[in-house]
The first five atom37 places (N, CA, C, CB, O) and aatype in JSON, in Angstrom:
{
  "aatype": [7, 7, 10, 7, 18, 10, 11, 1, 19, 7, 1, 12, 0, 3, 19, 10, 7, 7, 2, 9, 18, 10, 7, 7, 17, 13, 6, 15, 7, 15, 0, 8, 16, 6, 17, 7, 3, 12, 16, 18, 1, 15, 15, 19, 15, 10, 0, 7, 19, 12, 6, 16, 10, 10, 7, 14, 19, 18, 10, 7, 16, 0, 13, 3, 13, 3, 7, 1, 18, 1, 13, 18, 9, 7, 9, 7, 14, 10, 13, 1],
  "atom_mask": [
    [1, 1, 1, 0, 1],
    [1, 1, 1, 0, 1],
    [1, 1, 1, 1, 1],
    [1, 1, 1, 0, 1],
    [1, 1, 1, 1, 1],
    [1, 1, 1, 1, 1],
    [1, 1, 1, 1, 1],
    [1, 1, 1, 1, 1],
    [1, 1, 1, 1, 1],
    [1, 1, 1, 0, 1],
    [1, 1, 1, 1, 1],
    [1, 1, 1, 1, 1],
    [1, 1, 1, 1, 1],
    [1, 1, 1, 1, 1],
    [1, 1, 1, 1, 1],
    [1, 1, 1, 1, 1],
    [1, 1, 1, 0, 1],
    [1, 1, 1, 0, 1],
    [1, 1, 1, 1, 1],
    [1, 1, 1, 1, 1],
    [1, 1, 1, 1, 1],
    [1, 1, 1, 1, 1],
    [1, 1, 1, 0, 1],
    [1, 1, 1, 0, 1],
    [1, 1, 1, 1, 1],
    [1, 1, 1, 1, 1],
    [1, 1, 1, 1, 1],
    [1, 1, 1, 1, 1],
    [1, 1, 1, 0, 1],
    [1, 1, 1, 1, 1],
    [1, 1, 1, 1, 1],
    [1, 1, 1, 1, 1],
    [1, 1, 1, 1, 1],
    [1, 1, 1, 1, 1],
    [1, 1, 1, 1, 1],
    [1, 1, 1, 0, 1],
    [1, 1, 1, 1, 1],
    [1, 1, 1, 1, 1],
    [1, 1, 1, 1, 1],
    [1, 1, 1, 1, 1],
    [1, 1, 1, 1, 1],
    [1, 1, 1, 1, 1],
    [1, 1, 1, 1, 1],
    [1, 1, 1, 1, 1],
    [1, 1, 1, 1, 1],
    [1, 1, 1, 1, 1],
    [1, 1, 1, 1, 1],
    [1, 1, 1, 0, 1],
    [1, 1, 1, 1, 1],
    [1, 1, 1, 1, 1],
    [1, 1, 1, 1, 1],
    [1, 1, 1, 1, 1],
    [1, 1, 1, 1, 1],
    [1, 1, 1, 1, 1],
    [1, 1, 1, 0, 1],
    [1, 1, 1, 1, 1],
    [1, 1, 1, 1, 1],
    [1, 1, 1, 1, 1],
    [1, 1, 1, 1, 1],
    [1, 1, 1, 0, 1],
    [1, 1, 1, 1, 1],
    [1, 1, 1, 1, 1],
    [1, 1, 1, 1, 1],
    [1, 1, 1, 1, 1],
    [1, 1, 1, 1, 1],
    [1, 1, 1, 1, 1],
    [1, 1, 1, 0, 1],
    [1, 1, 1, 1, 1],
    [1, 1, 1, 1, 1],
    [1, 1, 1, 1, 1],
    [1, 1, 1, 1, 1],
    [1, 1, 1, 1, 1],
    [1, 1, 1, 1, 1],
    [1, 1, 1, 0, 1],
    [1, 1, 1, 1, 1],
    [1, 1, 1, 0, 1],
    [1, 1, 1, 1, 1],
    [1, 1, 1, 1, 1],
    [1, 1, 1, 1, 1],
    [1, 1, 1, 1, 1]
  ],
  "atom_positions": [
    [[16.3, 4.16, 10.73], [15.76, 4.67, 9.94], [14.41, 4.63, 9.13], [0.0, 0.0, 0.0], [13.71, 3.62, 9.09]],
    [[14.13, 5.73, 8.53], [12.85, 5.75, 7.96], [12.78, 6.82, 6.21], [0.0, 0.0, 0.0], [13.47, 7.81, 5.97]],
    [[12.05, 6.36, 5.56], [11.93, 7.25, 4.31], [10.21, 7.58, 4.11], [12.65, 6.33, 2.84], [9.37, 6.68, 4.16]],
    [[10.0, 8.51, 3.97], [8.4, 8.68, 3.88], [7.99, 10.09, 2.6], [0.0, 0.0, 0.0], [8.76, 11.02, 2.38]],
    [[6.72, 9.91, 1.95], [6.16, 10.67, 1.34], [4.87, 11.42, 1.65], [6.14, 10.12, 0.49], [3.82, 10.79, 1.53]],
    [[4.78, 12.97, 2.14], [4.07, 13.32, 2.17], [3.08, 14.2, 1.01], [4.45, 13.56, 2.97], [3.95, 14.95, 0.56]],
    [[2.01, 14.5, 0.38], [1.19, 14.86, -0.71], [0.06, 15.36, -0.48], [0.98, 13.97, -1.46], [-0.96, 14.72, -0.23]],
    [[0.19, 16.84, -0.57], [-1.02, 17.85, -0.33], [-1.96, 16.99, -1.47], [-0.65, 19.81, -0.74], [-1.46, 16.75, -2.56]],
    [[-3.07, 16.64, -1.22], [-4.42, 16.46, -2.01], [-5.77, 17.12, -2.08], [-4.77, 15.42, -1.76], [-6.79, 16.79, -2.69]],
    [[-5.55, 17.94, -1.44], [-6.87, 18.71, -1.25], [-6.78, 19.92, -0.29], [0.0, 0.0, 0.0], [-5.76, 20.12, 0.37]],
    [[-7.79, 20.66, -0.2], [-8.1, 21.59, 0.86], [-9.4, 21.43, 1.51], [-8.03, 22.88, 0.39], [-10.28, 20.97, 0.78]],
    [[-9.82, 21.83, 3.2], [-10.62, 21.83, 3.11], [-11.5, 23.18, 2.91], [-10.67, 21.15, 3.79], [-10.89, 24.04, 2.28]],
    [[-12.75, 23.53, 3.31], [-13.22, 24.72, 3.41], [-12.51, 25.45, 4.68], [-14.7, 24.62, 3.47], [-12.37, 24.84, 5.74]],
    [[-12.03, 26.95, 4.48], [-11.41, 27.92, 5.56], [-12.05, 27.84, 6.93], [-11.53, 29.41, 5.11], [-11.36, 27.88, 7.95]],
    [[-13.24, 27.75, 6.94], [-14.34, 27.82, 8.08], [-13.59, 26.82, 9.18], [-16.07, 27.19, 7.52], [-13.34, 27.12, 10.35]],
    [[-13.22, 25.13, 8.29], [-13.3, 23.92, 8.94], [-11.85, 23.59, 9.51], [-13.84, 22.84, 7.96], [-11.55, 22.87, 10.46]],
    [[-10.79, 24.6, 8.35], [-9.49, 24.1, 8.33], [-9.01, 24.44, 7.31], [0.0, 0.0, 0.0], [-9.54, 25.27, 6.57]],
    [[-7.52, 23.63, 7.01], [-6.6, 23.84, 5.87], [-6.52, 22.41, 4.89], [0.0, 0.0, 0.0], [-7.34, 21.61, 4.42]],
    [[-5.69, 22.51, 4.89], [-4.97, 21.29, 3.81], [-5.11, 20.06, 4.25], [-3.4, 21.36, 3.56], [-5.21, 19.93, 5.47]],
    [[-5.16, 18.78, 3.31], [-5.6, 17.53, 3.39], [-4.48, 17.11, 3.2], [-6.62, 17.06, 2.61], [-3.78, 18.01, 2.75]],
    [[-3.71, 15.77, 3.37], [-2.74, 15.72, 3.01], [-2.24, 13.92, 2.85], [-2.08, 16.67, 3.9], [-2.2, 13.44, 3.99]],
    [[-1.97, 13.14, 2.06], [-1.97, 11.61, 2.15], [-0.46, 11.12, 2.38], [-2.62, 10.93, 0.73], [0.32, 11.62, 1.57]],
    [[0.02, 10.4, 3.17], [1.55, 9.85, 3.15], [1.59, 8.58, 3.15], [0.0, 0.0, 0.0], [0.59, 7.92, 3.42]],
    [[3.11, 7.85, 2.78], [3.14, 6.8, 3.07], [4.46, 6.59, 3.75], [0.0, 0.0, 0.0], [5.1, 7.4, 3.08]],
    [[5.35, 6.09, 4.6], [6.48, 6.16, 5.19], [7.05, 4.29, 4.86], [6.17, 6.79, 6.96], [6.3, 3.35, 4.57]],
    [[8.46, 4.23, 5.01], [9.14, 2.91, 5.12], [10.13, 3.1, 6.32], [9.93, 2.46, 3.71], [10.95, 3.99, 6.52]],
    [[9.84, 2.11, 6.98], [10.69, 2.51, 8.43], [11.37, 0.97, 8.64], [9.46, 3.11, 10.06], [10.64, 0.01, 8.41]],
    [[12.4, 0.8, 8.96], [13.17, -0.57, 9.28], [14.29, 0.16, 10.39], [14.03, -1.46, 7.65], [14.69, 1.32, 10.36]],
    [[14.59, -0.75, 11.21], [15.5, -0.94, 12.68], [14.72, -1.63, 13.9], [0.0, 0.0, 0.0], [13.64, -2.22, 13.9]],
    [[15.75, -1.32, 15.07], [15.04, -1.86, 16.22], [16.28, -1.19, 17.49], [14.82, -3.9, 16.08], [17.36, -0.65, 17.27]],
    [[15.64, -1.45, 18.71], [16.22, -1.16, 19.81], [16.67, -2.06, 20.38], [15.63, -0.6, 20.52], [15.95, -3.04, 20.61]],
    [[18.02, -2.03, 20.81], [18.66, -3.09, 21.9], [19.42, -3.09, 22.87], [19.21, -3.8, 21.52], [20.2, -2.15, 22.76]],
    [[19.55, -3.56, 23.59], [20.52, -3.28, 24.85], [22.17, -4.27, 24.29], [19.53, -4.12, 26.7], [23.26, -3.94, 24.76]],
    [[22.08, -5.08, 23.58], [23.1, -6.37, 23.87], [23.31, -6.54, 22.66], [22.63, -7.77, 24.63], [22.3, -7.09, 22.21]],
    [[24.25, -6.33, 21.67], [24.63, -6.92, 20.51], [24.1, -8.41, 19.79], [25.89, -6.95, 20.75], [23.87, -8.56, 18.59]],
    [[24.02, -9.13, 20.51], [23.74, -10.67, 20.17], [22.04, -10.17, 19.9], [0.0, 0.0, 0.0], [21.44, -10.46, 18.86]],
    [[21.58, -9.59, 20.75], [20.07, -9.79, 20.16], [19.66, -9.09, 19.6], [19.13, -9.93, 20.79], [18.46, -8.93, 19.79]],
    [[20.33, -8.21, 18.57], [19.68, -7.64, 17.86], [19.04, -8.05, 16.84], [20.16, -6.96, 17.63], [19.68, -9.0, 16.36]],
    [[17.69, -7.75, 15.99], [16.89, -8.05, 15.24], [16.19, -6.98, 14.63], [16.23, -8.83, 15.76], [15.38, -6.24, 15.18]],
    [[16.71, -6.95, 13.06], [15.78, -5.43, 12.43], [14.05, -5.81, 12.17], [16.56, -4.86, 10.46], [13.65, -6.83, 11.6]],
    [[13.53, -5.16, 12.52], [12.16, -5.18, 11.3], [11.75, -4.01, 10.67], [10.76, -5.62, 11.87], [12.0, -2.91, 11.15]],
    [[11.15, -4.17, 9.64], [11.07, -3.17, 8.9], [9.07, -3.23, 8.56], [12.34, -3.42, 7.49], [8.4, -4.26, 8.62]],
    [[8.52, -1.85, 8.23], [6.92, -1.86, 8.31], [6.91, -0.79, 7.59], [6.06, -1.76, 9.75], [7.88, -0.03, 7.56]],
    [[5.65, -0.57, 6.81], [4.85, 0.12, 5.73], [4.01, 1.21, 6.55], [3.84, -0.98, 4.84], [3.14, 0.69, 7.25]],
    [[4.06, 2.45, 6.63], [2.91, 3.24, 7.41], [2.25, 4.01, 6.15], [3.54, 4.42, 8.75], [2.95, 4.46, 5.25]],
    [[0.8, 4.13, 6.17], [0.17, 5.11, 5.27], [-0.73, 5.57, 6.25], [-0.49, 4.59, 3.88], [-1.27, 4.9, 7.13]],
    [[-0.88, 7.04, 5.96], [-1.72, 7.59, 6.42], [-2.8, 9.07, 6.28], [-1.16, 7.47, 7.14], [-2.17, 9.71, 5.44]],
    [[-3.59, 9.6, 6.5], [-4.06, 10.72, 5.98], [-3.8, 11.99, 7.18], [0.0, 0.0, 0.0], [-3.65, 11.75, 8.37]],
    [[-3.8, 12.88, 6.77], [-3.67, 14.14, 7.98], [-4.43, 15.37, 7.49], [-1.96, 14.68, 8.26], [-4.46, 15.75, 6.32]],
    [[-4.96, 15.88, 8.39], [-5.87, 17.17, 7.74], [-5.57, 18.24, 8.71], [-7.7, 16.91, 7.63], [-5.22, 17.98, 9.87]],
    [[-5.69, 19.46, 8.25], [-5.38, 20.8, 8.92], [-6.38, 21.01, 9.9], [-5.34, 22.03, 7.96], [-6.99, 21.87, 9.26]],
    [[-7.22, 20.87, 11.26], [-8.23, 21.57, 11.17], [-8.44, 22.66, 12.49], [-9.29, 20.6, 10.97], [-7.33, 22.98, 12.93]],
    [[-9.27, 23.13, 13.01], [-9.7, 24.16, 13.87], [-8.92, 23.85, 15.17], [-11.31, 24.19, 14.05], [-8.27, 24.71, 15.77]],
    [[-9.09, 22.04, 15.71], [-8.37, 21.36, 16.74], [-6.97, 21.41, 16.69], [-8.7, 20.08, 16.79], [-6.18, 21.48, 17.63]],
    [[-6.7, 21.37, 15.18], [-4.67, 21.13, 15.22], [-5.16, 20.28, 14.18], [0.0, 0.0, 0.0], [-6.32, 20.24, 13.76]],
    [[-4.1, 19.54, 13.77], [-3.89, 18.03, 13.07], [-4.6, 17.28, 13.26], [-2.91, 17.32, 13.28], [-5.14, 17.63, 14.31]],
    [[-5.19, 16.07, 12.84], [-6.01, 14.94, 13.01], [-4.94, 13.94, 11.45], [-8.18, 15.47, 12.77], [-4.82, 14.22, 10.26]],
    [[-4.43, 12.85, 12.28], [-4.25, 11.72, 11.48], [-5.05, 10.63, 11.99], [-2.88, 11.35, 11.38], [-5.65, 10.29, 13.01]],
    [[-4.76, 10.25, 10.78], [-5.72, 8.8, 10.81], [-4.54, 7.98, 10.0], [-7.6, 8.86, 9.82], [-4.13, 8.39, 8.92]],
    [[-4.05, 6.81, 10.61], [-2.84, 6.43, 9.87], [-3.27, 4.37, 10.22], [0.0, 0.0, 0.0], [-4.2, 3.95, 10.92]],
    [[-2.23, 3.55, 9.46], [-2.13, 2.43, 9.85], [-0.54, 2.06, 9.53], [-3.23, 1.62, 9.23], [0.07, 2.81, 8.77]],
    [[0.06, 1.05, 10.04], [1.39, 0.69, 10.33], [0.92, -0.82, 10.17], [2.11, 1.26, 11.84], [-0.04, -1.35, 10.73]],
    [[1.96, -1.49, 9.13], [2.12, -3.24, 9.32], [3.32, -3.29, 8.8], [1.02, -4.4, 8.49], [3.99, -2.5, 8.15]],
    [[3.59, -4.97, 9.42], [5.08, -5.04, 9.0], [4.65, -6.35, 7.94], [6.44, -5.41, 10.5], [3.58, -6.57, 7.37]],
    [[5.92, -7.11, 7.91], [5.81, -8.0, 6.9], [5.68, -9.34, 7.4], [6.86, -7.89, 6.04], [5.76, -10.3, 6.63]],
    [[5.46, -9.49, 8.76], [4.98, -10.62, 9.88], [3.47, -10.84, 9.94], [5.43, -10.17, 11.41], [2.85, -11.72, 10.54]],
    [[3.0, -9.73, 9.1], [1.56, -9.9, 9.67], [0.99, -8.68, 10.8], [0.0, 0.0, 0.0], [-0.16, -8.26, 10.8]],
    [[1.85, -8.32, 11.54], [1.16, -7.24, 12.83], [0.97, -6.51, 11.73], [2.1, -6.45, 14.33], [1.38, -6.6, 10.58]],
    [[0.0, -5.48, 12.52], [-0.05, -3.8, 12.25], [-1.0, -3.16, 13.59], [-0.98, -3.39, 10.46], [-1.52, -3.79, 14.51]],
    [[-1.03, -1.81, 13.36], [-1.53, -1.08, 14.27], [-2.42, -0.08, 13.05], [-0.29, -0.37, 15.37], [-2.17, 0.12, 11.87]],
    [[-3.58, 0.45, 13.97], [-3.87, 1.62, 13.71], [-4.18, 2.79, 14.55], [-4.63, 1.46, 13.09], [-4.88, 2.68, 15.55]],
    [[-3.68, 3.88, 14.19], [-3.61, 4.97, 14.7], [-4.15, 6.12, 14.43], [-2.77, 5.12, 14.75], [-3.91, 6.47, 13.27]],
    [[-4.92, 7.0, 15.15], [-5.59, 8.15, 15.19], [-4.84, 9.45, 16.48], [-7.22, 7.58, 15.52], [-4.76, 9.35, 17.7]],
    [[-4.52, 10.27, 15.8], [-4.18, 11.4, 16.4], [-4.81, 12.85, 16.2], [0.0, 0.0, 0.0], [-4.79, 13.4, 15.09]],
    [[-5.35, 13.42, 17.32], [-6.34, 14.63, 17.06], [-5.76, 15.68, 18.31], [-8.27, 14.12, 17.26], [-5.95, 15.35, 19.48]],
    [[-4.84, 17.31, 17.91], [-4.35, 17.85, 18.44], [-2.95, 18.3, 17.83], [0.0, 0.0, 0.0], [-2.32, 17.56, 17.08]],
    [[-2.48, 19.65, 18.23], [-1.33, 19.89, 18.26], [-0.16, 18.85, 18.75], [-1.4, 20.91, 18.86], [-0.19, 18.15, 19.76]],
    [[0.78, 18.94, 17.88], [1.96, 17.92, 17.86], [3.04, 17.94, 19.2], [2.85, 18.27, 16.47], [3.39, 17.04, 19.96]],
    [[3.5, 19.74, 19.12], [4.53, 20.31, 20.02], [3.69, 21.88, 20.23], [6.34, 20.35, 19.19], [3.41, 22.73, 19.39]],
    [[3.48, 21.85, 21.47], [3.32, 22.87, 22.42], [4.58, 23.71, 23.01], [2.66, 22.24, 23.46], [4.4, 24.6, 23.84]]
  ]
}
């Protein structure tokens, strides 16, 4: 499961795109095949999202409480 918040913080010039957002999420859960193998992990994600002419541009990071982290970049439409 997860819980998050996305807040509009600005707007780019209409020639370049649209709104700019900042967000944060808390996620917890796991995928498993056996009940005895269940371990739940939790993580926090922070991101910026811009509406551009190429579609949404996403820059974010996620980290858990064991010291692991990831950095994400996404460019273009999420669904077609």
